[in-house]
CSV table of C-alpha atoms and ligand atoms in Angstrom, one decimal:
chain,number,residue,atom,x,y,z
A,219,MET,CA,36.2,-38.6,-4.6
A,220,SER,CA,37.0,-34.9,-4.8
A,221,ALA,CA,35.1,-33.1,-7.5
A,222,HIS,CA,36.8,-31.0,-10.2
A,223,PHE,CA,37.2,-27.2,-10.0
A,224,ALA,CA,34.1,-26.3,-12.1
A,225,THR,CA,31.9,-28.6,-10.1
A,226,ARG,CA,33.3,-27.3,-6.8
A,227,THR,CA,32.5,-23.7,-7.9
A,228,VAL,CA,28.8,-24.7,-8.3
A,229,HIS,CA,28.4,-27.1,-5.3
A,230,THR,CA,29.6,-25.0,-2.4
A,231,ALA,CA,28.6,-26.2,1.1
A,232,GLY,CA,26.1,-24.2,3.1
A,233,ALA,CA,26.7,-23.3,6.7
A,234,ASP,CA,24.5,-25.2,9.1
A,235,PRO,CA,23.8,-23.2,12.2
A,236,GLY,CA,23.0,-26.4,14.1
A,237,GLY,CA,21.3,-25.7,17.4
A,238,SER,CA,21.5,-21.9,17.3
A,239,ARG,CA,19.3,-19.8,15.1
A,240,PRO,CA,19.7,-16.4,13.5
A,241,THR,CA,17.8,-13.7,15.4
A,242,THR,CA,16.8,-12.0,12.1
A,243,ALA,CA,14.9,-13.7,9.2
A,244,PRO,CA,17.5,-15.2,6.9
A,245,LEU,CA,17.4,-14.2,3.2
A,246,TYR,CA,16.8,-17.3,1.1
A,247,GLN,CA,17.9,-15.8,-2.2
A,248,GLY,CA,17.2,-18.9,-4.2
A,249,HIS,CA,14.4,-19.8,-6.6
A,250,GLN,CA,14.2,-23.6,-6.0
A,251,PHE,CA,14.5,-26.3,-3.4
A,252,ARG,CA,16.1,-29.7,-3.7
A,253,PHE,CA,14.5,-32.9,-2.5
A,254,ASP,CA,15.9,-36.1,-1.1
A,255,SER,CA,13.6,-38.3,-3.0
A,256,ALA,CA,11.8,-38.3,-6.3
A,257,GLU,CA,8.7,-39.2,-4.4
A,258,ARG,CA,8.9,-36.1,-2.2
A,259,LEU,CA,9.4,-33.9,-5.3
A,260,ALA,CA,6.4,-35.5,-7.0
A,261,ALA,CA,4.4,-34.9,-3.8
A,262,ALA,CA,5.5,-31.2,-4.0
A,263,PHE,CA,4.2,-30.9,-7.5
A,264,GLY,CA,0.9,-32.3,-6.3
A,265,ASP,CA,0.6,-30.0,-3.2
A,266,GLN,CA,2.2,-26.8,-4.2
A,267,ARG,CA,1.6,-25.2,-0.8
A,268,GLY,CA,3.3,-28.0,1.1
A,269,ASP,CA,7.1,-28.1,0.9
A,270,PHE,CA,8.9,-25.1,-0.5
A,271,PHE,CA,9.4,-26.0,-4.1
A,272,TYR,CA,9.8,-23.3,-6.7
A,273,GLY,CA,10.2,-19.6,-6.0
A,274,ARG,CA,7.0,-18.4,-7.7
A,275,TYR,CA,5.0,-20.6,-5.4
A,276,GLY,CA,6.7,-19.7,-2.1
A,277,ASN,CA,10.0,-18.9,-0.4
A,278,PRO,CA,10.8,-19.0,3.3
A,279,THR,CA,11.8,-15.3,3.5
A,280,VAL,CA,8.7,-14.3,1.6
A,281,ARG,CA,6.6,-16.6,3.8
A,282,THR,CA,8.1,-14.9,6.9
A,283,LEU,CA,6.9,-11.5,5.6
A,284,GLU,CA,3.4,-12.9,4.7
A,285,GLU,CA,3.0,-14.3,8.2
A,286,ALA,CA,4.2,-11.1,9.9
A,287,VAL,CA,1.8,-8.8,7.9
A,288,ALA,CA,-1.1,-11.2,8.2
A,289,GLY,CA,-0.5,-11.1,12.0
A,290,LEU,CA,-0.3,-7.4,12.2
A,291,GLU,CA,-3.5,-7.0,10.1
A,292,GLY,CA,-5.3,-9.6,12.1
A,293,GLY,CA,-5.9,-11.7,9.0
A,294,ALA,CA,-5.7,-15.5,8.4
A,295,ALA,CA,-3.5,-15.6,5.4
A,296,ALA,CA,-1.4,-13.3,3.2
A,297,THR,CA,0.4,-13.4,-0.2
A,298,ALA,CA,3.3,-11.1,-1.0
A,299,PHE,CA,3.7,-9.6,-4.4
A,300,SER,CA,6.3,-7.9,-6.5
A,301,SER,CA,4.4,-4.6,-6.1
A,302,GLY,CA,1.3,-3.0,-4.6
A,303,MET,CA,-0.3,-3.1,-8.1
A,304,GLY,CA,0.6,-6.8,-8.3
A,305,ALA,CA,-1.4,-7.4,-5.1
A,306,ILE,CA,-4.4,-5.2,-6.3
A,307,SER,CA,-4.4,-6.9,-9.7
A,308,ALA,CA,-4.4,-10.4,-8.3
A,309,VAL,CA,-7.2,-9.5,-5.9
A,310,LEU,CA,-9.4,-7.9,-8.5
A,311,LEU,CA,-8.8,-10.7,-11.1
A,312,GLU,CA,-9.6,-13.3,-8.5
A,313,LYS,CA,-12.8,-11.6,-7.3
A,314,LEU,CA,-14.2,-10.4,-10.7
A,315,GLY,CA,-15.3,-12.0,-13.9
A,316,SER,CA,-16.8,-10.4,-17.0
A,317,GLY,CA,-20.3,-9.0,-16.2
A,318,ASP,CA,-19.4,-8.4,-12.5
A,319,HIS,CA,-19.7,-5.0,-10.9
A,320,VAL,CA,-17.4,-3.0,-8.6
A,321,VAL,CA,-18.3,-0.1,-6.4
A,322,ALA,CA,-15.3,2.1,-5.8
A,323,GLN,CA,-14.5,5.0,-3.6
A,324,SER,CA,-14.4,8.4,-5.2
A,325,CYS,CA,-10.7,9.1,-5.0
A,326,LEU,CA,-8.5,6.1,-5.7
A,327,TYR,CA,-4.8,5.6,-6.2
A,328,GLY,CA,-3.9,6.4,-9.9
A,329,GLY,CA,-2.8,2.8,-10.7
A,330,THR,CA,-5.9,1.3,-9.3
A,331,HIS,CA,-8.1,3.8,-11.2
A,332,ALA,CA,-6.3,2.8,-14.4
A,333,LEU,CA,-6.7,-0.9,-13.7
A,334,LEU,CA,-10.4,-0.5,-13.2
A,335,GLU,CA,-10.7,1.3,-16.5
A,336,GLU,CA,-8.8,-1.6,-18.2
A,337,LEU,CA,-11.1,-4.2,-16.5
A,338,ALA,CA,-14.1,-2.3,-17.7
A,339,ALA,CA,-12.8,-1.8,-21.3
A,340,LYS,CA,-11.3,-5.3,-21.9
A,341,TRP,CA,-13.2,-7.6,-19.5
A,342,GLY,CA,-16.6,-6.0,-19.3
A,343,VAL,CA,-16.5,-5.3,-15.6
A,344,ALA,CA,-18.9,-2.6,-14.7
A,345,VAL,CA,-17.6,0.1,-12.3
A,346,THR,CA,-19.5,2.6,-10.2
A,347,ARG,CA,-17.4,5.4,-8.7
A,348,LEU,CA,-19.0,6.9,-5.6
A,349,GLU,CA,-19.1,10.7,-5.2
A,350,THR,CA,-19.6,11.1,-1.5
A,351,ASP,CA,-18.4,7.8,-0.2
A,352,THR,CA,-21.3,7.5,2.2
A,353,ALA,CA,-23.0,4.2,3.2
A,354,ALA,CA,-26.3,5.4,1.7
A,355,GLU,CA,-24.6,6.1,-1.6
A,356,ALA,CA,-22.9,2.7,-1.6
A,357,ARG,CA,-26.2,1.0,-0.8
A,358,ALA,CA,-27.8,2.7,-3.7
A,359,ALA,CA,-24.9,1.7,-6.0
A,360,MET,CA,-25.0,-2.0,-5.2
A,361,ARG,CA,-26.4,-4.4,-7.8
A,362,PRO,CA,-27.1,-8.1,-7.7
A,363,GLU,CA,-23.8,-8.6,-9.6
A,364,THR,CA,-21.7,-6.4,-7.3
A,365,ARG,CA,-18.7,-8.5,-6.2
A,366,VAL,CA,-16.3,-5.9,-4.8
A,367,LEU,CA,-16.5,-2.7,-2.7
A,368,LEU,CA,-13.1,-1.1,-3.2
A,369,LEU,CA,-11.9,1.4,-0.6
A,370,GLU,CA,-8.7,3.1,0.7
A,371,THR,CA,-8.3,3.8,4.5
A,372,ILE,CA,-6.8,7.3,3.9
A,373,ALA,CA,-7.4,8.5,0.3
A,374,ASN,CA,-4.6,9.9,-1.9
A,375,PRO,CA,-4.0,12.9,-1.9
A,376,THR,CA,-7.2,14.2,-0.3
A,377,THR,CA,-6.6,12.4,3.1
A,378,ARG,CA,-10.3,11.7,3.2
A,379,VAL,CA,-11.2,8.9,5.6
A,380,CYS,CA,-14.3,6.9,4.8
A,381,ASP,CA,-16.6,5.1,7.3
A,382,LEU,CA,-15.2,1.7,6.9
A,383,PRO,CA,-17.6,-0.2,9.2
A,384,ALA,CA,-20.7,1.4,7.7
A,385,LEU,CA,-19.5,0.8,4.1
A,386,SER,CA,-18.3,-2.8,4.6
A,387,ALA,CA,-21.7,-3.6,6.3
A,388,GLU,CA,-23.4,-2.5,3.0
A,389,ALA,CA,-21.2,-4.8,1.0
A,390,ALA,CA,-21.6,-7.8,3.4
A,391,ALA,CA,-25.4,-7.4,3.2
A,392,ARG,CA,-25.2,-7.8,-0.6
A,393,GLY,CA,-22.6,-10.6,-0.6
A,394,ALA,CA,-19.9,-8.4,-2.0
A,395,ALA,CA,-16.3,-8.5,-0.7
A,396,THR,CA,-14.8,-5.3,0.9
A,397,VAL,CA,-11.3,-4.8,-0.3
A,398,VAL,CA,-9.3,-2.0,1.5
A,399,ASP,CA,-6.0,-0.5,0.4
A,400,ASN,CA,-4.4,0.2,3.8
A,401,THR,CA,-1.1,1.6,2.4
A,402,PHE,CA,-1.5,5.1,3.9
A,403,ALA,CA,-2.7,4.0,7.4
A,404,THR,CA,-0.6,0.8,7.9
A,405,PRO,CA,-1.8,-1.7,10.4
A,406,LEU,CA,-0.3,0.4,13.2
A,407,LEU,CA,-3.0,3.1,12.6
A,408,CYS,CA,-5.9,0.9,11.3
A,409,ARG,CA,-6.7,-2.8,10.9
A,410,PRO,CA,-9.5,-2.8,8.3
A,411,ILE,CA,-10.4,-6.4,9.0
A,412,GLU,CA,-11.5,-5.3,12.5
A,413,HIS,CA,-14.0,-3.0,10.7
A,414,GLY,CA,-15.4,-5.6,8.3
A,415,ALA,CA,-12.9,-5.8,5.4
A,416,ASP,CA,-12.5,-9.1,3.7
A,417,VAL,CA,-9.2,-8.4,2.0
A,418,VAL,CA,-6.5,-5.8,2.9
A,419,VAL,CA,-3.9,-4.8,0.3
A,420,HIS,CA,-0.7,-2.8,0.7
A,421,SER,CA,2.0,-1.3,-1.4
A,422,THR,CA,4.8,-2.4,0.9
A,423,SER,CA,7.0,-0.1,-1.1
A,424,LYS,CA,5.7,2.7,1.2
A,425,TYR,CA,5.5,2.6,5.0
A,426,LEU,CA,5.9,-1.1,5.6
A,427,SER,CA,9.4,-1.2,4.1
A,428,GLY,CA,9.7,2.4,4.9
A,429,HIS,CA,13.1,3.4,3.5
A,430,GLY,CA,12.4,3.9,-0.2
A,431,ASP,CA,14.6,0.9,-1.1
A,432,ALA,CA,12.1,-1.9,-2.1
A,433,VAL,CA,9.1,-2.3,-4.4
A,434,GLY,CA,6.5,-4.8,-3.1
A,435,GLY,CA,2.9,-5.5,-2.2
A,436,ILE,CA,0.8,-7.8,-0.1
A,437,ALA,CA,-2.8,-9.0,0.1
A,438,VAL,CA,-4.2,-10.2,3.4
A,439,SER,CA,-7.4,-12.2,3.7
A,440,ALA,CA,-9.6,-12.1,6.8
A,441,ARG,CA,-10.4,-15.8,6.3
A,442,ALA,CA,-8.2,-18.7,5.2
A,443,ASP,CA,-10.9,-20.1,2.8
A,444,GLN,CA,-11.1,-16.7,1.0
A,445,HIS,CA,-7.4,-16.9,0.4
A,446,GLU,CA,-7.2,-20.2,-1.5
A,447,GLY,CA,-8.3,-18.8,-4.9
A,448,LEU,CA,-6.2,-15.7,-4.4
A,449,TRP,CA,-3.1,-17.7,-3.8
A,450,SER,CA,-3.5,-19.7,-7.1
A,451,ARG,CA,-4.4,-16.5,-9.0
A,452,ALA,CA,-1.2,-15.0,-7.6
A,453,VAL,CA,0.9,-18.0,-8.7
A,454,ASN,CA,-0.5,-17.8,-12.3
A,455,LEU,CA,-0.3,-14.0,-12.5
A,456,GLY,CA,3.4,-14.4,-11.6
A,457,ALA,CA,3.8,-11.1,-9.8
A,458,CYS,CA,5.6,-12.9,-6.9
A,459,ALA,CA,7.7,-11.1,-4.3
A,460,ASP,CA,11.4,-11.2,-4.7
A,461,PRO,CA,13.1,-12.7,-1.6
A,462,PHE,CA,15.5,-9.7,-1.2
A,463,ALA,CA,12.6,-7.2,-1.4
A,464,ALA,CA,10.8,-9.2,1.1
A,465,TRP,CA,13.8,-9.3,3.4
A,466,LEU,CA,14.3,-5.5,3.1
A,467,THR,CA,10.6,-5.1,4.0
A,468,LEU,CA,11.0,-7.4,7.0
A,469,ARG,CA,13.9,-5.3,8.2
A,470,GLY,CA,11.8,-2.1,7.7
A,471,LEU,CA,8.8,-3.6,9.5
A,472,GLN,CA,10.7,-3.9,12.7
A,473,THR,CA,10.7,-0.1,13.1
A,474,LEU,CA,7.2,0.4,11.8
A,475,ALA,CA,5.8,1.5,15.2
A,476,LEU,CA,8.7,3.9,15.9
A,477,ARG,CA,8.5,5.4,12.4
A,478,MET,CA,4.8,5.8,12.3
A,479,GLU,CA,4.8,7.6,15.7
A,480,ARG,CA,7.3,10.1,14.4
A,481,HIS,CA,5.6,10.4,10.9
A,482,CYS,CA,2.3,11.2,12.7
A,483,ALA,CA,3.9,13.6,15.2
A,484,ASN,CA,5.8,15.5,12.5
A,485,ALA,CA,2.8,15.6,10.2
A,486,LEU,CA,0.5,17.0,12.9
A,487,ASP,CA,3.2,19.7,13.7
A,488,LEU,CA,3.6,20.6,10.0
A,489,ALA,CA,-0.2,20.6,9.4
A,490,THR,CA,-0.8,22.8,12.4
A,491,ARG,CA,1.9,25.3,11.4
A,492,LEU,CA,0.7,25.4,7.7
A,493,ALA,CA,-2.9,26.0,8.8
A,494,ALA,CA,-1.8,29.1,10.7
A,495,HIS,CA,0.3,30.5,7.8
A,496,PRO,CA,-1.2,33.4,5.9
A,497,GLY,CA,0.2,32.0,2.6
A,498,VAL,CA,-1.8,28.9,2.9
A,499,GLU,CA,-5.4,28.5,1.6
A,500,ARG,CA,-6.2,25.0,2.9
A,501,VAL,CA,-4.6,22.1,4.7
A,502,HIS,CA,-6.0,18.6,4.5
A,503,TYR,CA,-4.9,16.4,7.4
A,504,PRO,CA,-7.2,14.1,9.4
A,505,GLY,CA,-5.7,15.2,12.7
A,506,LEU,CA,-6.9,18.8,12.2
A,507,ASP,CA,-10.3,19.9,13.6
A,508,ASP,CA,-11.5,21.3,10.3
A,509,HIS,CA,-11.0,18.1,8.4
A,510,PRO,CA,-14.3,16.9,7.0
A,511,ASP,CA,-13.7,13.3,8.4
A,512,ARG,CA,-12.2,14.3,11.7
A,513,GLY,CA,-14.8,12.2,13.7
A,514,THR,CA,-14.4,9.1,11.5
A,515,ALA,CA,-10.6,9.4,11.7
A,516,GLY,CA,-10.8,9.7,15.4
A,517,ARG,CA,-12.9,6.6,15.6
A,518,LEU,CA,-11.0,4.4,13.1
A,519,LEU,CA,-7.4,5.5,13.2
A,520,ASP,CA,-4.9,5.3,16.1
A,521,GLY,CA,-3.1,8.4,14.7
A,522,ALA,CA,-3.8,10.7,11.7
A,523,GLY,CA,-1.0,9.4,9.5
A,524,GLY,CA,2.0,11.0,7.8
A,525,ILE,CA,0.4,12.5,4.7
A,526,VAL,CA,-0.4,16.2,4.6
A,527,ALA,CA,-2.0,17.9,1.6
A,528,VAL,CA,-1.5,21.7,1.4
A,529,GLU,CA,-3.0,24.3,-1.0
A,530,PRO,CA,-0.8,27.3,-1.0
A,531,ALA,CA,-2.7,30.6,-1.8
A,532,GLY,CA,-2.4,31.7,-5.4
A,533,GLY,CA,-3.7,28.7,-7.4
A,534,ARG,CA,-2.1,26.0,-9.5
A,535,GLU,CA,1.1,27.8,-10.5
A,536,SER,CA,1.8,28.7,-6.9
A,537,GLY,CA,1.4,25.1,-5.9
A,538,ARG,CA,3.8,24.0,-8.5
A,539,ARG,CA,6.3,26.7,-7.5
A,540,PHE,CA,6.0,25.7,-3.8
A,541,ALA,CA,6.8,22.1,-4.6
A,542,GLU,CA,9.7,23.0,-6.7
A,543,ALA,CA,11.2,25.4,-4.0
A,544,LEU,CA,11.4,22.7,-1.4
A,545,ARG,CA,15.0,21.7,-0.6
A,546,LEU,CA,15.1,19.3,2.3
A,547,VAL,CA,11.8,17.8,1.2
A,548,ALA,CA,12.5,15.9,-2.0
A,549,LEU,CA,10.3,16.2,-5.1
A,550,GLY,CA,9.4,12.6,-5.9
A,551,PRO,CA,6.5,10.3,-6.8
A,552,SER,CA,6.5,8.0,-3.7
A,553,LEU,CA,5.6,8.3,-0.1
A,554,GLY,CA,6.0,6.5,3.3
A,555,ASP,CA,9.7,7.0,3.3
A,556,VAL,CA,11.8,8.0,6.3
A,557,ARG,CA,12.7,11.1,4.2
A,558,SER,CA,10.1,13.8,3.4
A,559,LEU,CA,8.7,13.8,-0.1
A,560,ALA,CA,6.5,16.2,-2.0
A,561,LEU,CA,4.3,15.9,-5.1
A,562,HIS,CA,2.1,18.3,-7.1
A,563,PRO,CA,-0.6,15.9,-8.2
A,564,ALA,CA,-2.3,18.3,-10.7
A,565,SER,CA,0.9,18.5,-12.9
A,566,THR,CA,2.1,14.9,-12.2
A,567,SER,CA,0.2,11.9,-10.9
A,568,HIS,CA,-3.2,13.4,-11.8
A,569,ALA,CA,-2.1,15.4,-14.9
A,570,ALA,CA,-4.5,13.3,-17.1
A,571,LEU,CA,-7.4,14.8,-15.2
A,572,GLY,CA,-9.1,18.0,-16.5
A,573,ALA,CA,-10.1,20.7,-14.0
A,574,ALA,CA,-13.6,19.3,-13.6
A,575,GLU,CA,-12.3,15.8,-12.9
A,576,LEU,CA,-9.7,17.1,-10.5
A,577,ALA,CA,-12.4,18.9,-8.6
A,578,ALA,CA,-14.6,15.8,-8.6
A,579,ALA,CA,-11.8,13.9,-7.1
A,580,GLY,CA,-11.4,16.6,-4.5
A,581,ILE,CA,-8.0,17.7,-5.6
A,582,GLY,CA,-7.2,21.4,-5.9
A,583,GLY,CA,-4.9,22.7,-8.7
A,584,ALA,CA,-2.6,24.1,-6.0
A,585,THR,CA,-2.6,21.0,-3.8
A,586,VAL,CA,0.8,19.6,-2.9
A,587,ARG,CA,1.0,16.3,-1.1
A,588,ILE,CA,3.7,16.0,1.5
A,589,SER,CA,4.7,12.6,2.8
A,590,VAL,CA,6.2,13.8,6.1
A,591,GLY,CA,9.4,12.0,7.1
A,592,VAL,CA,11.0,11.4,10.4
A,593,GLU,CA,13.5,14.3,10.2
A,594,ASP,CA,13.6,17.0,12.9
A,595,ALA,CA,10.3,18.9,12.8
A,596,ALA,CA,12.0,22.3,13.1
A,597,ASP,CA,14.1,21.6,10.0
A,598,LEU,CA,11.0,20.5,8.0
A,599,TRP,CA,9.1,23.6,8.9
A,600,ALA,CA,12.1,25.9,8.0
A,601,ASP,CA,12.1,24.3,4.5
A,602,VAL,CA,8.4,24.4,4.0
A,603,GLU,CA,8.3,28.1,5.2
A,604,GLN,CA,11.0,29.2,2.8
A,605,ALA,CA,9.3,27.4,0.0
A,606,LEU,CA,6.0,29.2,0.8
A,607,VAL,CA,7.9,32.5,0.6
A,608,GLN,CA,9.4,31.5,-2.8
A,609,ALA,CA,6.1,30.4,-4.1
A,610,GLY,CA,4.9,34.0,-3.6
A,611,ALA,CA,1.9,32.5,-1.7
B,812,LIG,C1,2.0,3.2,-4.3
B,812,LIG,C2,0.6,2.8,-4.0
B,812,LIG,C3,0.0,1.7,-4.7
B,812,LIG,C4,0.8,1.0,-5.8
B,812,LIG,O1,1.9,0.3,-5.2
B,812,LIG,P1,3.2,-0.1,-6.0
B,812,LIG,O2,4.0,-0.8,-5.0
B,812,LIG,O3,3.8,1.1,-6.6
B,812,LIG,O4,2.7,-1.0,-7.1
B,812,LIG,C5,-1.3,1.3,-4.4
B,812,LIG,N1,-2.0,2.0,-3.5
B,812,LIG,C6,-1.5,3.1,-2.9
B,812,LIG,C7,-2.4,3.8,-1.9
B,812,LIG,C8,-0.2,3.5,-3.1
B,812,LIG,O5,0.2,4.6,-2.4
């Protein structure tokens, strides 16, 4: 019996590739799966990690991304999220209850900082912010109720690199989980699980997708048993990854190694030239000899990353003018894109911080963060050089 037109518009046949398979991950842009028997569907309700079932619980494209990133990070299991903050929220909500305590690195991503303040105000989670990020300071900050040590591989925008193995050992000794935001380093430069991390989080919006066209996040657990609770927390939080964003991220991931190599080479070139320029007061880049964490970076990172922070001479206004005078380098909030991006934290991402708080976070009023892209290094330098002239630095 042939169905009527309206039915046929809904029930289109899907192509079956038969014996051959696509070389790239297919995009399963659908939010549910159909079952051949009521019994099988009932079983799926009972075991929500079994068959694919409903999009918030899992999707084959999203699963492909989760397995890929878990593998690159050397973890046992991963869950993808709608954003980096989705991943960080799920991890902290899973690990923490009211009355628990977090020890956090001095300089954290703004969104993470805001989330901790919220957890403290609304849920009674105590937070200790480190000042020097040393293992001794972390040890002194630990309490019996400390559940999480929260770190970032390369801090934003200071590019400080903490001693991950020493710090995670302090957490492990006290039974606390080490959670590391590895967004700036990517697993190409650092695999925090190798250095004692229990959970690694990413904003895949940045380097992992790499082309500024997707928002996403992921959390990777070192051990499968640590991931069970996180998975159900993620399902209930509902910040699940969209299949298309996951697909774009998978496409970007294929060139991660190529892109990171170029990001690192261009960043080192730019940082070196900036450091030699008379209009520049300071350059923060873990690949430069005068970086305070040069040794730690050399030990933990396979490359110094694509983020350079520069302080043009002349103070806060000159930093703002420099950022505004850039032409090829786009003024924008994000990072980790193939195109170069710049941000003046004191007047934008960190505008809520007073001069003293900025100084405590290690951020100069003049500091401009440059996410160095994969363009030709000579063109980047030409743009940065003219902007320094215009800034009157
Ligand atoms: C961007 C970013 C986040 C937040 O990720 P979203 O995808 O924007 O939610 C978290 N941590 C770091 C280090 C980031 O750069």
